[in-house]
Amino acid sequence: MSDFNKDFGEYKKDLDKASKDENINRALGRAVKSYRENTDAALAKYPHTLALAEEVRGIKDYSMENNKQLLDQAMKVIESNHGKAFYAEDREAAIRIANEIIGTGKVIVKGKSMLGEELKLREGLEEAGNEVWETDLGEFILQLKKDRPMHILSPAIHVPREQVAEIFSKFFNKEVPPDIAEEVAVVREFLREKYFTADVGISGANVVAADTGQIVIIENEGNVRLCTGAPPVHIAIVGIEKLVPTFLDAMKTAEVTWRYANYGAPGYVNIISGPSKTGDIEKVTTYGAHGPKEFYVIFVDNGRSKMMADKNYRQALHCLRCGGCMYECPVFQVTAGHFGRTYLSGIGSVWESFVDSVDAAAPMLYTCLRCGRCVERCPMKIEVPTMVGKLRSEVVSDDTE
Ligand code: SF4
């Protein structure tokens, strides 16, 4: 497992080892082929996507320029929708706010969230004495394996079915065969009980509409529906860069995201505006009908406003986390998530420079080949090679001070 607390030499050895790992090579070879075929087919089937992506680039430009105003607007609207909105400047604040809402001794079901990985959210909630279950299948496998995601959308891309069977057999204390349908079924049965007994559900968000306060979450498995719908409390944890001005902007952004994320149309698009409510008895509004009674949104900065303030790097915040660039990256294709920490590949090296530090991201910045293949695939046309070059010069200037 890659860890930048090791020195650069160790990191290089880790990359070399990963490049010779047959599981990674086989899994990535299949994934790249299928990503390209599926995405190209989806773009041919929905040809308006290219023009829509261009429109979303404009929406993102405006949103970064006006982020503070959008954040204020969204927070007010969420409160008027009977939710509660918070702003967390960094990891410590985000974990503290979440733990103040949740308390201790609670059962939590959690959907996949890159921000959650960035903040080490599960660990922060567990340290406060809570039981936390990842509900995305890939994340669940990694939770049991004590491993970290190797792709932002397919976190367990490097774990073949045979290894999954071993992990599940040990955890469930029964023989689980290396059959994907049976592996999925055993997790479904286990988590079903957790959804309906959990005290809290946690999700991320793909995009947030500032005018309506609605959060949008794209998924395929249906686990997010259950996490955000079954427990009595729902907490959404969201990076401030996810804000766009209007609901229509949010829908456009969501469509471009899922199209480039390899889904023609995703299984589910969740749109959440506040707690569950009913007015069916005497027209008296009562909260917590079938869904959560309480709804909280924690907007997290953690280096994002610094990125926004710098015109050289602001564009990195346009990233939709579609994962497309990773399949095109020649280094990622042979090393998977070993080229990265929370955020992966070239775009990840820019993100790590801000959510952590340029020095911490230096090994990644020098792994990127700056070949530009990522820019070709990226719906936001993010100029990663230029940013990586600029950040490298900052590493050097830091060293020479
Ligand atoms: S940099 Fe572009 S291609 Fe890569 S994940 Fe972000 S939006 Fe997708």
Short mmCIF file of C-alpha atoms and ligand atoms in Angstrom, two decimals:
data_model
loop_
_atom_site.label_atom_id
_atom_site.label_comp_id
_atom_site.label_asym_id
_atom_site.label_seq_id
_atom_site.Cartn_x
_atom_site.Cartn_y
_atom_site.Cartn_z
CA MET A 1 0.00 0.00 0.00
CA SER A 2 1.43 3.34 -1.07
CA ASP A 3 2.14 5.83 1.69
CA PHE A 4 3.94 9.13 1.21
CA ASN A 5 5.18 9.08 4.76
CA LYS A 6 7.72 6.70 3.30
CA ASP A 7 10.57 8.35 1.43
CA PHE A 8 10.62 8.83 -2.31
CA GLY A 9 12.76 5.70 -2.78
CA GLU A 10 10.17 3.54 -1.04
CA TYR A 11 7.39 5.12 -3.09
CA LYS A 12 9.30 4.33 -6.30
CA LYS A 13 9.75 0.71 -5.17
CA ASP A 14 6.02 0.58 -4.47
CA LEU A 15 5.25 1.78 -8.01
CA ASP A 16 7.71 -0.76 -9.50
CA LYS A 17 6.10 -3.54 -7.48
CA ALA A 18 2.59 -2.49 -8.50
CA SER A 19 3.60 -2.41 -12.18
CA LYS A 20 4.57 -6.10 -11.92
CA ASP A 21 1.42 -7.13 -10.02
CA GLU A 22 -0.60 -9.47 -12.22
CA ASN A 23 -3.89 -8.71 -10.45
CA ILE A 24 -3.46 -4.99 -11.14
CA ASN A 25 -2.35 -5.55 -14.73
CA ARG A 26 -5.24 -7.88 -15.51
CA ALA A 27 -7.88 -5.77 -13.77
CA LEU A 28 -6.67 -2.48 -15.27
CA GLY A 29 -6.29 -3.94 -18.77
CA ARG A 30 -9.94 -5.03 -18.69
CA ALA A 31 -11.14 -1.81 -17.06
CA VAL A 32 -9.42 0.50 -19.56
CA LYS A 33 -10.84 -1.42 -22.52
CA SER A 34 -14.34 -1.48 -21.13
CA TYR A 35 -14.21 2.19 -20.01
CA ARG A 36 -13.20 3.34 -23.50
CA GLU A 37 -15.78 1.19 -25.26
CA ASN A 38 -18.63 2.11 -22.92
CA THR A 39 -17.88 5.82 -22.81
CA ASP A 40 -17.41 6.09 -26.56
CA ALA A 41 -20.71 4.25 -27.07
CA ALA A 42 -22.49 6.52 -24.57
CA LEU A 43 -21.09 9.66 -26.22
CA ALA A 44 -22.23 8.40 -29.62
CA LYS A 45 -25.67 7.62 -28.25
CA TYR A 46 -26.00 10.97 -26.46
CA PRO A 47 -24.05 13.31 -28.78
CA HIS A 48 -25.27 16.45 -26.99
CA THR A 49 -22.89 15.55 -24.15
CA LEU A 50 -19.92 17.35 -25.73
CA ALA A 51 -21.78 20.68 -25.96
CA LEU A 52 -23.18 20.11 -22.47
CA ALA A 53 -19.66 19.57 -21.11
CA GLU A 54 -18.63 22.90 -22.57
CA GLU A 55 -21.61 24.55 -20.91
CA VAL A 56 -20.69 22.93 -17.59
CA ARG A 57 -17.16 24.35 -17.92
CA GLY A 58 -18.79 27.80 -17.99
CA ILE A 59 -21.00 26.93 -15.00
CA LYS A 60 -17.93 25.81 -13.06
CA ASP A 61 -16.01 28.99 -13.97
CA TYR A 62 -18.84 31.12 -12.65
CA SER A 63 -19.27 28.94 -9.55
CA MET A 64 -15.61 29.20 -8.54
CA GLU A 65 -15.66 32.99 -9.00
CA ASN A 66 -18.79 33.27 -6.85
CA ASN A 67 -18.30 30.40 -4.44
CA LYS A 68 -18.63 32.39 -1.24
CA GLN A 69 -21.94 33.87 -2.35
CA LEU A 70 -23.24 30.45 -3.48
CA LEU A 71 -22.24 28.92 -0.16
CA ASP A 72 -24.09 31.61 1.81
CA GLN A 73 -27.14 31.18 -0.40
CA ALA A 74 -27.13 27.36 -0.13
CA MET A 75 -26.70 27.41 3.66
CA LYS A 76 -29.67 29.76 4.08
CA VAL A 77 -31.89 27.72 1.76
CA ILE A 78 -30.99 24.43 3.48
CA GLU A 79 -32.02 25.98 6.82
CA SER A 80 -35.27 27.22 5.30
CA ASN A 81 -35.88 23.66 4.00
CA HIS A 82 -35.67 22.48 7.66
CA GLY A 83 -32.15 21.13 7.30
CA LYS A 84 -29.08 22.39 9.14
CA ALA A 85 -25.99 23.61 7.30
CA PHE A 86 -22.44 23.91 8.63
CA TYR A 87 -19.13 25.16 7.26
CA ALA A 88 -15.96 23.28 8.23
CA GLU A 89 -12.64 24.93 7.49
CA ASP A 90 -10.58 21.75 7.78
CA ARG A 91 -10.64 18.06 8.73
CA GLU A 92 -10.63 18.72 12.44
CA ALA A 93 -13.69 20.98 12.19
CA ALA A 94 -15.55 18.57 9.89
CA ILE A 95 -15.01 15.58 12.20
CA ARG A 96 -15.89 17.64 15.27
CA ILE A 97 -19.16 18.86 13.72
CA ALA A 98 -20.08 15.32 12.57
CA ASN A 99 -19.31 13.89 16.01
CA GLU A 100 -21.31 16.62 17.76
CA ILE A 101 -24.33 15.70 15.65
CA ILE A 102 -23.84 11.95 16.03
CA GLY A 103 -22.52 11.50 19.57
CA THR A 104 -21.09 8.15 20.54
CA GLY A 105 -22.14 4.49 20.57
CA LYS A 106 -24.10 4.88 17.32
CA VAL A 107 -24.35 2.68 14.25
CA ILE A 108 -23.60 4.55 11.02
CA VAL A 109 -24.08 3.45 7.40
CA LYS A 110 -21.99 5.39 4.94
CA GLY A 111 -22.01 5.85 1.16
CA LYS A 112 -18.88 6.30 -0.95
CA SER A 113 -17.31 9.73 -0.68
CA MET A 114 -13.89 10.88 -1.84
CA LEU A 115 -14.15 13.73 0.65
CA GLY A 116 -14.79 11.09 3.33
CA GLU A 117 -11.50 9.43 2.28
CA GLU A 118 -9.73 12.80 2.28
CA LEU A 119 -10.91 13.52 5.82
CA LYS A 120 -10.47 9.94 7.04
CA LEU A 121 -14.05 10.33 8.16
CA ARG A 122 -14.71 6.70 9.08
CA GLU A 123 -11.68 6.63 11.34
CA GLY A 124 -12.74 9.94 12.96
CA LEU A 125 -16.22 8.59 13.72
CA GLU A 126 -14.87 5.25 14.98
CA GLU A 127 -12.44 7.03 17.30
CA ALA A 128 -15.49 8.74 18.85
CA GLY A 129 -16.88 5.28 19.70
CA ASN A 130 -19.20 4.67 16.76
CA GLU A 131 -19.64 1.62 14.54
CA VAL A 132 -19.34 2.62 10.87
CA TRP A 133 -20.18 0.47 7.85
CA GLU A 134 -19.14 1.30 4.31
CA THR A 135 -22.07 0.34 2.08
CA ASP A 136 -20.60 0.73 -1.41
CA LEU A 137 -19.58 -2.82 -2.29
CA GLY A 138 -16.02 -1.86 -3.27
CA GLU A 139 -15.57 0.25 -0.13
CA PHE A 140 -17.01 -2.55 2.01
CA ILE A 141 -14.40 -4.96 0.58
CA LEU A 142 -11.65 -2.44 1.35
CA GLN A 143 -12.97 -1.84 4.86
CA LEU A 144 -12.63 -5.57 5.58
CA LYS A 145 -9.29 -5.76 3.75
CA LYS A 146 -7.99 -2.67 5.61
CA ASP A 147 -6.94 -1.25 2.27
CA ARG A 148 -7.52 2.04 0.47
CA PRO A 149 -9.29 2.79 -2.85
CA MET A 150 -7.32 2.19 -6.03
CA HIS A 151 -9.71 4.14 -8.24
CA ILE A 152 -12.09 6.97 -7.36
CA LEU A 153 -15.11 5.19 -8.84
CA SER A 154 -14.11 1.54 -8.63
CA PRO A 155 -12.28 1.50 -5.32
CA ALA A 156 -11.64 -2.27 -5.23
CA ILE A 157 -10.64 -2.52 -8.88
CA HIS A 158 -7.45 -4.37 -7.87
CA VAL A 159 -9.20 -7.13 -5.86
CA PRO A 160 -10.20 -10.15 -7.95
CA ARG A 161 -13.23 -12.31 -7.08
CA GLU A 162 -11.05 -15.08 -5.62
CA GLN A 163 -9.57 -12.69 -3.08
CA VAL A 164 -13.02 -11.24 -2.33
CA ALA A 165 -14.24 -14.79 -1.59
CA GLU A 166 -11.39 -15.31 0.88
CA ILE A 167 -12.05 -12.00 2.64
CA PHE A 168 -15.82 -12.65 2.89
CA SER A 169 -15.42 -16.29 4.00
CA LYS A 170 -13.27 -15.11 6.90
CA PHE A 171 -15.53 -12.19 7.85
CA PHE A 172 -18.88 -14.00 7.55
CA ASN A 173 -17.40 -17.15 9.05
CA LYS A 174 -18.80 -19.36 6.30
CA GLU A 175 -17.67 -20.57 2.89
CA VAL A 176 -18.35 -17.85 0.28
CA PRO A 177 -17.49 -19.13 -3.22
CA PRO A 178 -15.59 -16.97 -5.77
CA ASP A 179 -18.85 -16.29 -7.58
CA ILE A 180 -19.63 -12.60 -7.99
CA ALA A 181 -23.43 -12.98 -7.67
CA GLU A 182 -23.02 -14.90 -4.41
CA GLU A 183 -20.49 -12.38 -3.12
CA VAL A 184 -22.92 -9.54 -3.82
CA ALA A 185 -25.82 -11.46 -2.20
CA VAL A 186 -23.99 -12.10 1.06
CA VAL A 187 -23.17 -8.39 1.48
CA ARG A 188 -26.72 -7.39 0.55
CA GLU A 189 -28.13 -9.57 3.30
CA PHE A 190 -25.65 -8.31 5.89
CA LEU A 191 -26.07 -4.60 5.12
CA ARG A 192 -29.85 -4.73 4.84
CA GLU A 193 -30.06 -5.27 8.55
CA LYS A 194 -27.60 -2.39 9.15
CA TYR A 195 -29.59 0.12 7.07
CA PHE A 196 -32.73 -0.41 9.12
CA THR A 197 -31.08 -0.44 12.52
CA ALA A 198 -28.54 2.34 11.91
CA ASP A 199 -28.86 5.62 13.80
CA VAL A 200 -27.25 7.73 11.09
CA GLY A 201 -26.69 7.61 7.32
CA ILE A 202 -23.81 9.53 5.76
CA SER A 203 -23.39 10.45 2.11
CA GLY A 204 -21.32 12.71 -0.08
CA ALA A 205 -22.75 14.66 -3.03
CA ASN A 206 -21.80 15.07 -6.67
CA VAL A 207 -23.25 18.54 -6.98
CA VAL A 208 -25.30 21.01 -4.92
CA ALA A 209 -27.76 23.59 -6.28
CA ALA A 210 -27.34 26.84 -4.35
CA ASP A 211 -30.78 28.23 -5.26
CA THR A 212 -32.79 25.26 -3.96
CA GLY A 213 -30.28 23.75 -1.49
CA GLN A 214 -30.73 20.38 -3.18
CA ILE A 215 -27.92 17.87 -3.13
CA VAL A 216 -27.53 15.43 -6.00
CA ILE A 217 -25.94 12.00 -5.59
CA ILE A 218 -25.31 9.68 -8.53
CA GLU A 219 -25.09 5.94 -7.88
CA ASN A 220 -25.75 2.50 -9.31
CA GLU A 221 -25.96 0.11 -6.38
CA GLY A 222 -28.92 1.62 -4.52
CA ASN A 223 -26.93 1.75 -1.28
CA VAL A 224 -27.06 5.55 -1.19
CA ARG A 225 -30.88 5.45 -1.39
CA LEU A 226 -30.91 3.23 1.66
CA CYS A 227 -28.22 5.14 3.59
CA THR A 228 -29.95 8.45 3.03
CA GLY A 229 -33.51 7.14 3.34
CA ALA A 230 -33.69 4.53 6.08
CA PRO A 231 -31.90 5.90 9.20
CA PRO A 232 -33.53 8.70 11.22
CA VAL A 233 -30.63 11.09 10.58
CA HIS A 234 -28.89 11.91 7.28
CA ILE A 235 -25.61 13.84 7.16
CA ALA A 236 -24.24 14.92 3.79
CA ILE A 237 -20.60 15.89 3.72
CA VAL A 238 -19.73 18.05 0.72
CA GLY A 239 -16.73 19.95 -0.66
CA ILE A 240 -17.51 23.64 -1.26
CA GLU A 241 -16.47 23.26 -4.91
CA LYS A 242 -19.60 21.19 -5.56
CA LEU A 243 -21.83 24.27 -5.47
CA VAL A 244 -23.42 25.53 -8.69
CA PRO A 245 -25.97 28.37 -8.98
CA THR A 246 -29.18 26.61 -9.98
CA PHE A 247 -30.96 23.27 -9.98
CA LEU A 248 -30.77 23.20 -13.77
CA ASP A 249 -27.00 23.78 -13.60
CA ALA A 250 -26.81 20.89 -11.13
CA MET A 251 -28.65 18.57 -13.52
CA LYS A 252 -26.37 19.52 -16.40
CA THR A 253 -23.31 18.91 -14.24
CA ALA A 254 -24.71 15.58 -13.06
CA GLU A 255 -25.38 14.37 -16.61
CA VAL A 256 -21.85 15.21 -17.79
CA THR A 257 -20.42 13.53 -14.69
CA TRP A 258 -22.23 10.25 -15.16
CA ARG A 259 -21.67 10.15 -18.92
CA TYR A 260 -17.88 10.41 -18.45
CA ALA A 261 -18.03 8.12 -15.45
CA ASN A 262 -18.88 5.28 -17.80
CA TYR A 263 -22.64 5.24 -17.19
CA GLY A 264 -24.98 5.86 -20.11
CA ALA A 265 -27.57 6.51 -17.44
CA PRO A 266 -26.84 5.63 -13.80
CA GLY A 267 -29.06 3.31 -11.78
CA TYR A 268 -30.18 6.11 -9.51
CA VAL A 269 -29.92 9.86 -9.19
CA ASN A 270 -30.83 10.95 -5.67
CA ILE A 271 -32.01 14.52 -5.15
CA ILE A 272 -32.39 15.49 -1.51
CA SER A 273 -33.74 18.81 -0.27
CA GLY A 274 -34.39 18.30 3.43
CA PRO A 275 -35.81 15.91 6.02
CA SER A 276 -38.72 13.60 5.23
CA LYS A 277 -42.08 15.19 6.01
CA THR A 278 -45.83 14.74 5.74
CA GLY A 279 -48.85 16.99 6.04
CA ASP A 280 -51.38 14.23 5.55
CA ILE A 281 -53.04 14.48 8.95
CA GLU A 282 -54.92 17.77 9.41
CA LYS A 283 -52.36 19.49 7.14
CA VAL A 284 -49.95 19.68 10.08
CA THR A 285 -46.38 19.33 8.78
CA THR A 286 -44.59 16.60 10.69
CA TYR A 287 -40.96 15.67 10.06
CA GLY A 288 -39.62 12.12 9.82
CA ALA A 289 -42.42 10.34 7.93
CA HIS A 290 -40.66 7.41 6.28
CA GLY A 291 -37.23 8.96 5.76
CA PRO A 292 -34.89 10.86 8.09
CA LYS A 293 -36.30 13.32 10.58
CA GLU A 294 -33.05 15.27 10.62
CA PHE A 295 -30.96 16.43 7.66
CA TYR A 296 -27.53 18.05 7.98
CA VAL A 297 -25.11 19.31 5.34
CA ILE A 298 -21.48 19.93 6.27
CA PHE A 299 -19.68 22.04 3.64
CA VAL A 300 -15.95 21.42 3.83
CA ASP A 301 -13.14 23.71 2.69
CA ASN A 302 -9.86 21.95 3.65
CA GLY A 303 -7.65 23.81 1.16
CA ARG A 304 -10.27 24.44 -1.50
CA SER A 305 -10.62 28.20 -1.01
CA LYS A 306 -6.83 28.50 -1.30
CA MET A 307 -7.04 26.65 -4.62
CA MET A 308 -9.93 28.87 -5.71
CA ALA A 309 -8.02 32.03 -4.88
CA ASP A 310 -5.11 31.05 -7.16
CA LYS A 311 -5.92 31.47 -10.84
CA ASN A 312 -3.15 29.02 -11.75
CA TYR A 313 -4.88 26.13 -9.98
CA ARG A 314 -8.56 27.07 -9.69
CA GLN A 315 -9.36 24.95 -12.72
CA ALA A 316 -8.51 21.79 -10.77
CA LEU A 317 -11.70 22.41 -8.76
CA HIS A 318 -13.73 21.85 -11.92
CA CYS A 319 -12.96 18.14 -11.56
CA LEU A 320 -16.19 16.13 -11.65
CA ARG A 321 -14.47 13.00 -10.29
CA CYS A 322 -15.63 11.07 -13.32
CA GLY A 323 -12.38 9.08 -13.25
CA GLY A 324 -11.98 9.18 -17.03
CA CYS A 325 -8.46 10.62 -16.99
CA MET A 326 -7.18 7.74 -14.88
CA TYR A 327 -8.01 5.20 -17.55
CA GLU A 328 -6.00 7.23 -20.07
CA CYS A 329 -3.00 7.86 -17.81
CA PRO A 330 -0.06 5.65 -18.89
CA VAL A 331 1.27 5.46 -15.32
CA PHE A 332 -2.10 4.70 -13.71
CA GLN A 333 -2.70 1.98 -16.29
CA VAL A 334 0.19 -0.03 -14.83
CA THR A 335 0.21 1.03 -11.18
CA ALA A 336 -3.48 1.79 -10.38
CA GLY A 337 -3.97 3.83 -7.20
CA HIS A 338 -0.36 3.35 -6.11
CA PHE A 339 0.11 6.53 -8.15
CA GLY A 340 -1.62 8.60 -5.54
CA ARG A 341 -2.91 8.77 -2.01
CA THR A 342 -6.54 9.89 -1.59
CA TYR A 343 -6.61 11.52 -5.01
CA LEU A 344 -4.96 9.67 -7.83
CA SER A 345 -2.91 10.28 -10.98
CA GLY A 346 -2.07 13.74 -12.41
CA ILE A 347 -5.20 15.58 -11.26
CA GLY A 348 -4.73 13.89 -7.88
CA SER A 349 -1.24 15.33 -7.55
CA VAL A 350 -2.69 18.85 -7.91
CA TRP A 351 -5.42 18.11 -5.36
CA GLU A 352 -3.01 16.58 -2.86
CA SER A 353 -0.87 19.73 -3.13
CA PHE A 354 -3.77 21.70 -1.66
CA VAL A 355 -5.64 19.34 0.65
CA ASP A 356 -2.25 18.38 2.08
CA SER A 357 0.88 20.24 0.88
CA VAL A 358 3.08 20.61 -2.19
CA ASP A 359 5.89 18.81 -0.38
CA ALA A 360 3.64 15.90 0.55
CA ALA A 361 2.45 15.70 -3.06
CA ALA A 362 6.00 15.96 -4.52
CA PRO A 363 6.35 12.21 -5.26
CA MET A 364 3.12 12.34 -7.27
CA LEU A 365 4.06 15.57 -9.03
CA TYR A 366 7.23 13.86 -10.23
CA THR A 367 5.43 10.65 -11.23
CA CYS A 368 3.17 12.48 -13.70
CA LEU A 369 4.62 12.28 -17.22
CA ARG A 370 2.85 15.50 -18.26
CA CYS A 371 1.90 13.72 -21.49
CA GLY A 372 -1.52 15.42 -21.70
CA ARG A 373 -3.58 12.32 -22.43
CA CYS A 374 -5.75 13.14 -19.42
CA VAL A 375 -6.67 16.52 -20.90
CA GLU A 376 -7.91 14.86 -24.07
CA ARG A 377 -10.36 12.68 -22.12
CA CYS A 378 -11.35 15.20 -19.46
CA PRO A 379 -14.84 16.71 -19.95
CA MET A 380 -13.62 19.82 -18.12
CA LYS A 381 -10.38 19.97 -20.20
CA ILE A 382 -8.41 20.53 -17.02
CA GLU A 383 -4.83 21.50 -17.90
CA VAL A 384 -3.17 19.07 -15.52
CA PRO A 385 0.32 19.03 -17.16
CA THR A 386 0.62 22.83 -16.88
CA MET A 387 -0.41 22.80 -13.23
CA VAL A 388 1.95 19.93 -12.41
CA GLY A 389 4.84 21.84 -14.03
CA LYS A 390 4.05 24.94 -12.01
CA LEU A 391 3.72 23.01 -8.75
CA ARG A 392 7.04 21.28 -9.37
CA SER A 393 8.73 24.66 -9.51
CA GLU A 394 7.20 25.40 -6.10
CA VAL A 395 8.69 22.20 -4.64
CA VAL A 396 12.09 23.22 -5.95
CA SER A 397 11.83 26.78 -4.67
CA ASP A 398 10.77 25.49 -1.23
CA ASP A 399 13.84 23.23 -1.16
CA THR A 400 16.21 26.01 -2.05
CA GLU A 401 14.97 28.51 0.53
S1 SF4 B 1 -9.69 15.57 -14.10
FE1 SF4 B 1 -11.31 15.50 -15.68
S2 SF4 B 1 -11.29 13.37 -16.44
FE2 SF4 B 1 -10.16 13.39 -14.48
S3 SF4 B 1 -11.69 12.85 -12.90
FE3 SF4 B 1 -11.63 15.10 -13.04
S4 SF4 B 1 -13.23 15.66 -14.54
FE4 SF4 B 1 -12.84 13.47 -14.79
#
